[in-house]
mmCIF file of C-alpha atoms and ligand atoms in Angstrom:
data_model
loop_
_atom_site.group_PDB
_atom_site.id
_atom_site.type_symbol
_atom_site.label_atom_id
_atom_site.label_comp_id
_atom_site.label_asym_id
_atom_site.label_seq_id
_atom_site.Cartn_x
_atom_site.Cartn_y
_atom_site.Cartn_z
ATOM 1 C CA MET U 205 10.487 29.081 -53.350
ATOM 2 C CA HIS U 206 9.877 25.381 -53.672
ATOM 3 C CA LYS U 207 9.607 23.408 -56.847
ATOM 4 C CA ALA U 208 7.802 20.118 -57.722
ATOM 5 C CA GLY U 209 6.278 17.830 -60.635
ATOM 6 C CA PHE U 210 5.860 14.650 -62.414
ATOM 7 C CA VAL U 211 8.841 13.937 -65.208
ATOM 8 C CA ASN U 212 7.849 10.967 -66.933
ATOM 9 C CA ILE U 213 10.103 8.697 -68.811
ATOM 10 C CA VAL U 214 8.555 7.390 -72.040
ATOM 11 C CA GLY U 215 10.489 5.614 -74.768
ATOM 12 C CA ASN U 216 10.701 2.139 -77.099
ATOM 13 C CA PRO U 217 11.862 -0.811 -75.507
ATOM 14 C CA ASN U 218 15.618 -1.509 -74.260
ATOM 15 C CA VAL U 219 16.500 2.164 -74.909
ATOM 16 C CA GLY U 220 17.764 2.556 -71.550
ATOM 17 C CA LYS U 221 14.890 4.542 -69.415
ATOM 18 C CA SER U 222 15.165 2.244 -66.542
ATOM 19 C CA THR U 223 18.834 2.682 -66.158
ATOM 20 C CA LEU U 224 18.433 6.533 -66.520
ATOM 21 C CA MET U 225 15.797 6.601 -63.850
ATOM 22 C CA ASN U 226 18.157 4.699 -61.725
ATOM 23 C CA GLN U 227 21.121 7.183 -62.207
ATOM 24 C CA LEU U 228 18.871 10.370 -61.741
ATOM 25 C CA VAL U 229 17.367 8.862 -58.174
ATOM 26 C CA GLY U 230 20.646 7.492 -57.309
ATOM 27 C CA GLU U 231 18.995 3.968 -56.236
ATOM 28 C CA ARG U 232 18.140 0.915 -58.257
ATOM 29 C CA ILE U 233 14.554 1.594 -58.009
ATOM 30 C CA SER U 234 13.816 0.066 -61.605
ATOM 31 C CA ILE U 235 15.215 -3.525 -62.874
ATOM 32 C CA ALA U 236 17.335 -3.025 -66.051
ATOM 33 C CA THR U 237 18.721 -5.751 -68.452
ATOM 34 C CA PHE U 238 19.936 -5.906 -71.857
ATOM 35 C CA LYS U 239 16.431 -7.670 -72.957
ATOM 36 C CA ALA U 240 13.757 -5.748 -74.493
ATOM 37 C CA GLN U 241 10.505 -5.528 -72.246
ATOM 38 C CA THR U 242 12.092 -5.544 -68.748
ATOM 39 C CA THR U 243 9.705 -2.891 -67.195
ATOM 40 C CA ARG U 244 6.492 -4.023 -67.001
ATOM 41 C CA HIS U 245 4.634 -1.197 -64.546
ATOM 42 C CA ARG U 246 4.930 2.452 -63.966
ATOM 43 C CA ILE U 247 7.426 3.068 -61.078
ATOM 44 C CA MET U 248 8.254 6.204 -59.503
ATOM 45 C CA GLY U 249 11.376 7.298 -58.433
ATOM 46 C CA ILE U 250 11.530 10.418 -56.258
ATOM 47 C CA VAL U 251 14.325 12.873 -55.797
ATOM 48 C CA ASN U 252 14.373 14.887 -53.037
ATOM 49 C CA THR U 253 15.984 18.254 -51.853
ATOM 50 C CA ASP U 254 15.188 20.960 -49.363
ATOM 51 C CA ASP U 255 13.538 23.208 -52.161
ATOM 52 C CA MET U 256 12.527 20.589 -55.086
ATOM 53 C CA GLN U 257 10.834 17.279 -55.685
ATOM 54 C CA ILE U 258 10.903 15.620 -58.753
ATOM 55 C CA VAL U 259 8.662 12.401 -59.361
ATOM 56 C CA PHE U 260 10.213 10.556 -62.048
ATOM 57 C CA SER U 261 8.141 7.653 -63.705
ATOM 58 C CA ASP U 262 9.726 5.010 -65.244
ATOM 59 C CA THR U 263 7.670 2.739 -67.899
ATOM 60 C CA PRO U 264 7.294 0.091 -69.886
ATOM 61 C CA GLY U 265 8.796 0.569 -73.444
ATOM 62 C CA VAL U 266 6.441 1.328 -76.127
ATOM 63 C CA LEU U 267 5.347 -1.649 -78.076
ATOM 64 C CA LYS U 268 2.337 -3.072 -80.228
ATOM 65 C CA PRO U 269 0.652 -5.673 -77.830
ATOM 66 C CA ASN U 270 0.155 -9.147 -78.915
ATOM 67 C CA TYR U 271 -1.327 -9.902 -75.523
ATOM 68 C CA LYS U 272 -3.538 -8.724 -72.523
ATOM 69 C CA LEU U 273 -0.610 -8.130 -70.518
ATOM 70 C CA GLN U 274 1.254 -6.145 -73.259
ATOM 71 C CA GLU U 275 -1.988 -3.849 -73.273
ATOM 72 C CA SER U 276 -1.982 -2.954 -69.839
ATOM 73 C CA MET U 277 1.837 -2.205 -70.445
ATOM 74 C CA LEU U 278 1.204 0.304 -73.002
ATOM 75 C CA ALA U 279 -1.642 1.712 -71.001
ATOM 76 C CA PHE U 280 1.026 2.041 -68.314
ATOM 77 C CA SER U 281 3.318 4.267 -70.821
ATOM 78 C CA GLU U 282 0.350 6.088 -72.451
ATOM 79 C CA SER U 283 -0.930 7.074 -69.117
ATOM 80 C CA ALA U 284 2.664 8.710 -68.650
ATOM 81 C CA LEU U 285 1.595 11.426 -71.195
ATOM 82 C CA GLN U 286 -1.114 12.318 -69.206
ATOM 83 C CA ASP U 287 0.174 13.501 -66.010
ATOM 84 C CA ALA U 288 3.377 14.808 -66.810
ATOM 85 C CA ASP U 289 4.739 18.472 -66.307
ATOM 86 C CA VAL U 290 8.048 17.632 -68.031
ATOM 87 C CA LEU U 291 8.174 14.740 -70.534
ATOM 88 C CA LEU U 292 11.611 12.807 -70.813
ATOM 89 C CA TYR U 293 11.257 10.921 -74.569
ATOM 90 C CA VAL U 294 14.579 8.354 -74.500
ATOM 91 C CA THR U 295 15.786 6.927 -77.705
ATOM 92 C CA ASP U 296 19.633 5.617 -78.625
ATOM 93 C CA VAL U 297 21.934 5.858 -80.699
ATOM 94 C CA VAL U 298 20.858 2.880 -83.072
ATOM 95 C CA GLU U 299 16.991 3.353 -82.877
ATOM 96 C CA ASN U 300 15.184 3.918 -86.189
ATOM 97 C CA PRO U 301 13.000 6.801 -85.363
ATOM 98 C CA GLU U 302 9.997 5.525 -87.117
ATOM 99 C CA LYS U 303 9.201 2.590 -84.934
ATOM 100 C CA ASN U 304 6.075 3.003 -82.929
ATOM 101 C CA ARG U 305 5.010 6.104 -85.084
ATOM 102 C CA ASP U 306 1.448 6.285 -82.916
ATOM 103 C CA PHE U 307 3.001 6.681 -79.738
ATOM 104 C CA LEU U 308 5.815 9.415 -81.215
ATOM 105 C CA GLU U 309 2.497 11.330 -82.913
ATOM 106 C CA LYS U 310 1.332 11.538 -79.594
ATOM 107 C CA VAL U 311 4.195 13.377 -78.059
ATOM 108 C CA GLN U 312 4.585 15.329 -80.872
ATOM 109 C CA ARG U 313 1.001 16.870 -80.226
ATOM 110 C CA MET U 314 2.022 17.508 -76.413
ATOM 111 C CA THR U 315 2.134 20.909 -75.052
ATOM 112 C CA ILE U 316 4.484 20.440 -72.072
ATOM 113 C CA PRO U 317 8.212 20.641 -72.362
ATOM 114 C CA VAL U 318 9.357 17.552 -73.816
ATOM 115 C CA ILE U 319 13.098 16.646 -73.657
ATOM 116 C CA LEU U 320 14.333 14.142 -75.955
ATOM 117 C CA LEU U 321 17.149 12.412 -74.853
ATOM 118 C CA ILE U 322 19.827 10.363 -77.140
ATOM 119 C CA ASN U 323 21.114 7.660 -75.056
ATOM 120 C CA LYS U 324 23.895 5.498 -75.084
ATOM 121 C CA ILE U 325 26.344 8.431 -77.056
ATOM 122 C CA ASP U 326 29.184 6.112 -75.241
ATOM 123 C CA GLU U 327 28.391 3.660 -78.117
ATOM 124 C CA LEU U 328 29.611 6.268 -80.629
ATOM 125 C CA ALA U 329 32.586 6.926 -79.117
ATOM 126 C CA SER U 330 34.322 3.744 -80.453
ATOM 127 C CA ASP U 331 34.405 5.221 -83.607
ATOM 128 C CA ASN U 332 37.154 7.956 -84.345
ATOM 129 C CA SER U 333 35.738 11.034 -82.720
ATOM 130 C CA ARG U 334 35.108 12.952 -85.963
ATOM 131 C CA ASN U 335 33.245 10.329 -87.266
ATOM 132 C CA SER U 336 30.975 9.622 -83.900
ATOM 133 C CA GLN U 337 30.337 13.711 -83.975
ATOM 134 C CA SER U 338 29.163 13.422 -87.581
ATOM 135 C CA ARG U 339 27.062 10.466 -86.775
ATOM 136 C CA LEU U 340 25.595 12.139 -83.764
ATOM 137 C CA ASN U 341 24.792 15.566 -85.749
ATOM 138 C CA SER U 342 22.769 13.261 -88.241
ATOM 139 C CA ILE U 343 20.673 12.170 -85.583
ATOM 140 C CA VAL U 344 20.106 14.934 -83.703
ATOM 141 C CA GLU U 345 19.087 16.564 -87.001
ATOM 142 C CA LYS U 346 16.514 13.519 -87.747
ATOM 143 C CA TRP U 347 15.003 13.711 -84.608
ATOM 144 C CA HIS U 348 14.778 17.615 -84.504
ATOM 145 C CA GLU U 349 12.702 17.255 -87.664
ATOM 146 C CA LEU U 350 10.593 14.674 -86.019
ATOM 147 C CA LEU U 351 9.904 16.671 -82.647
ATOM 148 C CA PRO U 352 10.580 20.335 -83.583
ATOM 149 C CA HIS U 353 9.367 21.667 -80.462
ATOM 150 C CA ALA U 354 11.626 19.038 -78.043
ATOM 151 C CA GLU U 355 15.026 20.201 -76.536
ATOM 152 C CA ILE U 356 17.591 17.670 -77.445
ATOM 153 C CA LEU U 357 20.330 16.280 -75.272
ATOM 154 C CA PRO U 358 22.436 13.725 -75.716
ATOM 155 C CA ILE U 359 23.546 11.419 -72.689
ATOM 156 C CA SER U 360 24.970 8.161 -71.505
ATOM 157 C CA ALA U 361 22.788 6.816 -68.553
ATOM 158 C CA LYS U 362 25.205 4.315 -67.983
ATOM 159 C CA ASN U 363 28.231 6.704 -67.748
ATOM 160 C CA LYS U 364 26.507 9.247 -65.895
ATOM 161 C CA PHE U 365 27.071 11.482 -68.883
ATOM 162 C CA GLY U 366 24.861 14.413 -69.483
ATOM 163 C CA THR U 367 22.579 13.652 -66.269
ATOM 164 C CA ASP U 368 23.846 16.211 -64.175
ATOM 165 C CA MET U 369 22.889 18.952 -66.777
ATOM 166 C CA LEU U 370 19.613 17.339 -67.281
ATOM 167 C CA LEU U 371 18.701 17.569 -63.916
ATOM 168 C CA LYS U 372 19.413 21.216 -63.365
ATOM 169 C CA ARG U 373 17.259 21.605 -66.953
ATOM 170 C CA ILE U 374 14.296 19.881 -65.026
ATOM 171 C CA HIS U 375 14.920 22.062 -62.167
ATOM 172 C CA GLU U 376 14.435 24.912 -64.408
ATOM 173 C CA LEU U 377 11.417 23.547 -66.289
ATOM 174 C CA LEU U 378 9.255 22.503 -63.179
ATOM 175 C CA PRO U 379 6.404 24.641 -61.504
ATOM 176 C CA GLU U 380 6.168 26.486 -58.341
ATOM 177 C CA SER U 381 4.604 23.644 -56.051
ATOM 178 C CA PRO U 382 4.521 22.099 -52.657
ATOM 179 C CA ALA U 383 5.796 18.450 -52.524
ATOM 180 C CA TYR U 384 3.504 15.791 -53.711
ATOM 181 C CA PHE U 385 5.218 13.029 -51.598
ATOM 182 C CA ASP U 386 6.948 12.945 -48.007
ATOM 183 C CA LYS U 387 10.264 14.085 -48.561
ATOM 184 C CA ASP U 388 12.055 11.006 -47.144
ATOM 185 C CA GLN U 389 9.726 9.031 -49.830
ATOM 186 C CA LEU U 390 11.861 7.495 -52.637
ATOM 187 C CA THR U 391 9.053 5.411 -54.696
ATOM 188 C CA ASP U 392 5.421 4.519 -54.814
ATOM 189 C CA LYS U 393 5.675 0.793 -54.702
ATOM 190 C CA PRO U 394 5.650 -1.437 -51.485
ATOM 191 C CA ALA U 395 8.562 -3.813 -50.794
ATOM 192 C CA ARG U 396 6.952 -7.024 -51.940
ATOM 193 C CA PHE U 397 6.864 -5.232 -55.379
ATOM 194 C CA PHE U 398 10.801 -4.861 -55.118
ATOM 195 C CA VAL U 399 11.167 -8.610 -54.326
ATOM 196 C CA SER U 400 9.320 -9.568 -57.091
ATOM 197 C CA GLU U 401 11.073 -7.280 -59.743
ATOM 198 C CA ILE U 402 14.296 -8.369 -58.376
ATOM 199 C CA ILE U 403 13.539 -12.182 -58.703
ATOM 200 C CA ARG U 404 12.111 -11.357 -62.280
ATOM 201 C CA GLU U 405 15.194 -9.551 -63.254
ATOM 202 C CA LYS U 406 17.474 -12.909 -62.684
ATOM 203 C CA ILE U 407 15.213 -14.834 -64.800
ATOM 204 C CA LEU U 408 15.260 -12.507 -67.603
ATOM 205 C CA LEU U 409 19.129 -13.007 -67.229
ATOM 206 C CA TYR U 410 19.218 -16.282 -66.497
ATOM 207 C CA TYR U 411 16.481 -18.192 -69.123
ATOM 208 C CA ASP U 412 16.386 -17.787 -72.863
ATOM 209 C CA LYS U 413 13.816 -16.868 -75.373
ATOM 210 C CA GLU U 414 10.084 -16.712 -74.360
ATOM 211 C CA ILE U 415 10.713 -18.061 -70.634
ATOM 212 C CA PRO U 416 11.119 -14.636 -68.966
ATOM 213 C CA TYR U 417 8.054 -13.251 -70.776
ATOM 214 C CA ALA U 418 5.894 -16.077 -69.557
ATOM 215 C CA VAL U 419 7.309 -15.637 -65.939
ATOM 216 C CA GLU U 420 5.136 -13.727 -62.886
ATOM 217 C CA VAL U 421 6.440 -13.390 -59.679
ATOM 218 C CA ARG U 422 4.055 -13.030 -56.444
ATOM 219 C CA VAL U 423 5.461 -12.696 -52.900
ATOM 220 C CA GLU U 424 3.251 -14.620 -50.613
ATOM 221 C CA ARG U 425 5.274 -13.995 -47.418
ATOM 222 C CA PHE U 426 7.506 -11.280 -46.249
ATOM 223 C CA LYS U 427 8.210 -10.759 -42.913
ATOM 224 C CA GLU U 428 10.743 -8.517 -41.360
ATOM 225 C CA GLU U 429 12.471 -10.033 -38.290
ATOM 226 C CA GLU U 430 14.957 -8.453 -36.048
ATOM 227 C CA LYS U 431 18.068 -10.274 -37.792
ATOM 228 C CA LEU U 432 16.360 -11.379 -41.220
ATOM 229 C CA ILE U 433 13.767 -11.174 -43.584
ATOM 230 C CA ARG U 434 11.909 -13.896 -44.675
ATOM 231 C CA ILE U 435 10.588 -14.151 -48.237
ATOM 232 C CA ASN U 436 8.423 -16.931 -49.930
ATOM 233 C CA ALA U 437 7.819 -16.144 -53.400
ATOM 234 C CA VAL U 438 5.974 -17.870 -56.189
ATOM 235 C CA ILE U 439 7.294 -18.240 -59.763
ATOM 236 C CA TYR U 440 4.267 -18.444 -62.065
ATOM 237 C CA VAL U 441 4.578 -19.769 -65.423
ATOM 238 C CA GLU U 442 2.304 -20.199 -68.315
ATOM 239 C CA ARG U 443 2.557 -24.108 -69.279
ATOM 240 C CA GLU U 444 3.909 -27.136 -67.249
ATOM 241 C CA SER U 445 6.930 -27.607 -70.081
ATOM 242 C CA GLN U 446 8.124 -24.015 -68.429
ATOM 243 C CA LYS U 447 7.995 -25.180 -65.175
ATOM 244 C CA GLY U 448 10.182 -27.900 -65.921
ATOM 245 C CA ILE U 449 12.711 -25.461 -68.128
ATOM 246 C CA ILE U 450 12.597 -22.743 -64.770
ATOM 247 C CA ILE U 451 13.572 -25.340 -61.861
ATOM 248 C CA GLY U 452 16.277 -27.385 -64.390
ATOM 249 C CA HIS U 453 17.949 -30.502 -64.130
ATOM 250 C CA GLN U 454 17.531 -31.828 -60.606
ATOM 251 C CA GLY U 455 16.461 -28.134 -59.704
ATOM 252 C CA VAL U 456 20.073 -26.631 -60.371
ATOM 253 C CA ALA U 457 18.499 -23.741 -62.755
ATOM 254 C CA LEU U 458 15.928 -22.903 -60.016
ATOM 255 C CA LYS U 459 18.798 -22.917 -57.080
ATOM 256 C CA LYS U 460 20.966 -20.424 -59.216
ATOM 257 C CA VAL U 461 18.438 -18.157 -59.757
ATOM 258 C CA SER U 462 17.118 -17.802 -56.268
ATOM 259 C CA THR U 463 20.803 -18.035 -54.864
ATOM 260 C CA GLU U 464 21.260 -14.895 -57.171
ATOM 261 C CA ALA U 465 18.162 -12.893 -56.424
ATOM 262 C CA ARG U 466 19.021 -13.593 -52.512
ATOM 263 C CA LYS U 467 22.343 -11.876 -52.888
ATOM 264 C CA ALA U 468 20.701 -9.064 -54.852
ATOM 265 C CA LEU U 469 18.182 -8.546 -52.192
ATOM 266 C CA GLU U 470 20.525 -8.279 -49.590
ATOM 267 C CA LYS U 471 22.045 -5.594 -51.242
ATOM 268 C CA PHE U 472 18.437 -3.774 -52.115
ATOM 269 C CA PHE U 473 17.267 -4.249 -48.031
ATOM 270 C CA ASP U 474 20.499 -4.196 -46.612
ATOM 271 C CA LYS U 475 19.770 -7.289 -44.618
ATOM 272 C CA PRO U 476 20.191 -11.120 -44.504
ATOM 273 C CA ILE U 477 17.340 -12.471 -46.807
ATOM 274 C CA TYR U 478 15.824 -16.322 -45.995
ATOM 275 C CA LEU U 479 14.185 -16.757 -49.573
ATOM 276 C CA GLU U 480 12.223 -19.660 -50.728
ATOM 277 C CA THR U 481 10.893 -20.084 -54.059
ATOM 278 C CA PHE U 482 8.199 -22.346 -55.437
ATOM 279 C CA VAL U 483 6.915 -22.719 -59.120
ATOM 280 C CA LYS U 484 3.266 -22.895 -60.293
ATOM 281 C CA VAL U 485 1.400 -22.729 -63.578
ATOM 282 C CA ASP U 486 -1.071 -20.120 -63.842
ATOM 283 C CA LYS U 487 -2.443 -21.372 -67.454
ATOM 284 C CA ASP U 488 -2.079 -18.538 -69.937
ATOM 285 C CA TRP U 489 -2.008 -15.543 -67.303
ATOM 286 C CA ARG U 490 -0.865 -13.062 -69.564
ATOM 287 C CA SER U 491 -4.016 -13.462 -71.599
ATOM 288 C CA SER U 492 -6.270 -13.131 -68.578
ATOM 289 C CA GLN U 493 -7.405 -9.995 -66.975
ATOM 290 C CA LYS U 494 -8.678 -11.176 -64.021
ATOM 291 C CA GLU U 495 -5.381 -12.832 -63.586
ATOM 292 C CA LEU U 496 -3.553 -9.388 -64.563
ATOM 293 C CA ASP U 497 -5.827 -7.510 -62.067
ATOM 294 C CA SER U 498 -4.474 -9.344 -59.548
ATOM 295 C CA PHE U 499 -0.862 -9.387 -60.212
ATOM 296 C CA GLY U 500 -1.241 -5.587 -60.240
ATOM 297 C CA TYR U 501 -1.397 -4.834 -63.660
ATOM 298 C CA ASN U 502 -4.016 -2.025 -63.783
ATOM 299 C CA PRO U 503 -3.309 1.199 -64.806
ATOM 300 C CA GLU U 504 -5.691 3.743 -63.543
HETATM 301 N N1 GTP B 1562 26.211 1.276 -73.840
HETATM 302 C C1 GTP B 1562 25.251 2.019 -73.194
HETATM 303 N N2 GTP B 1562 24.390 0.979 -72.722
HETATM 304 C C2 GTP B 1562 23.311 1.618 -72.275
HETATM 305 C C3 GTP B 1562 23.159 2.881 -71.328
HETATM 306 N N3 GTP B 1562 21.939 3.069 -70.584
HETATM 307 C C4 GTP B 1562 21.490 1.933 -70.606
HETATM 308 N N4 GTP B 1562 22.139 0.731 -71.469
HETATM 309 C C5 GTP B 1562 22.122 -0.618 -71.699
HETATM 310 O O1 GTP B 1562 20.913 -0.866 -72.382
HETATM 311 C C6 GTP B 1562 20.259 -1.830 -71.969
HETATM 312 C C7 GTP B 1562 18.565 -1.551 -71.817
HETATM 313 O O2 GTP B 1562 18.508 -0.590 -70.444
HETATM 314 P P1 GTP B 1562 17.217 -0.704 -69.693
HETATM 315 O O3 GTP B 1562 17.656 0.546 -68.665
HETATM 316 O O4 GTP B 1562 16.708 -1.676 -69.034
HETATM 317 O O5 GTP B 1562 16.333 -0.016 -71.105
HETATM 318 P P2 GTP B 1562 14.583 0.417 -70.653
HETATM 319 O O6 GTP B 1562 14.393 1.426 -71.941
HETATM 320 O O7 GTP B 1562 14.150 0.360 -69.417
HETATM 321 O O8 GTP B 1562 14.144 -1.008 -71.337
HETATM 322 P P3 GTP B 1562 12.733 -1.580 -71.414
HETATM 323 O O9 GTP B 1562 12.366 -1.791 -69.854
HETATM 324 O O10 GTP B 1562 12.684 -3.086 -71.791
HETATM 325 O O11 GTP B 1562 11.757 -0.784 -71.908
HETATM 326 C C8 GTP B 1562 20.838 -2.323 -70.642
HETATM 327 O O12 GTP B 1562 21.438 -3.642 -71.312
HETATM 328 C C9 GTP B 1562 21.757 -1.282 -70.400
HETATM 329 O O13 GTP B 1562 22.717 -1.154 -69.368
HETATM 330 C C10 GTP B 1562 23.933 3.779 -72.159
HETATM 331 O O14 GTP B 1562 24.041 4.787 -71.878
HETATM 332 N N5 GTP B 1562 25.214 3.206 -72.929
HETATM 333 MG MG1 MG B 1563 12.870 -0.628 -68.210
#
């Protein structure tokens, strides 16, 4: 018997959804940083075995949209409620369950199996163990009231604690079905997407405040040659002043980010990379539907 299905990962920003998907798939498919709103797209990560295919979807953290880009992000998260065979609702040990009530209410009404994952339990373990056990119990209780139909699993995505058990449980819950994708396929996104995400990850890590949120990256050239890959990427910002910050004094900041991105890209593609980065202003792109469409923010 062959099982296959869609297992969609949703939850509030920064709870560890992308870290979890990467651990489950065993590859760094989705960028993950300490900043909220790292993920902006719905990204598939596929686990294949002889008798099973799990199609995970990582999604942006749920938020109340302030501009058009965030509306698209929320639409990606909501689309993941429509086509799941199993839903993974991720929270962590510090999050207030009252956050984004509307979305939670949609999850409460779902009839498919929902697994509530309480992530980052490693953060509890720094307390003495009895105290941390009782804190975990009270978190579980609170969530049990909110999502009475959900199975609850405490995990640590970072430490891979509980993730094998989770995979086993998903296997049990998956329907009998042929595979949806080729068995050697790992994701639904093309190489260029991962290039722009890896550059964006370095920008999230390197720049403060609003800068990373005003950035989008477009890969204008991706040319795989025998010995190396040549990449040209444009970093778009919303305003002239942000361009100066990205480039930095005498270009030092951009050079540093580009070097970090190149190293990460070499790891990802397992090949030497020649990376050129350019910075351009695309005024208020986050609020322009036309620009968002051209950057691929169009949930079906
Ligand atoms: N201590 C601890 N930290 C974790 C764990 N899982 C993830 N993190 C950290 O939490 C932060 C957010 O992780 P992400 O995977 O980017 O979270 P996300 O839910 O995908 O965030 P968005 O894409 O912004 O919605 C990162 O700094 C992770 O290293 C965990 O099990 N324990
Ligand atoms: Mg994420």
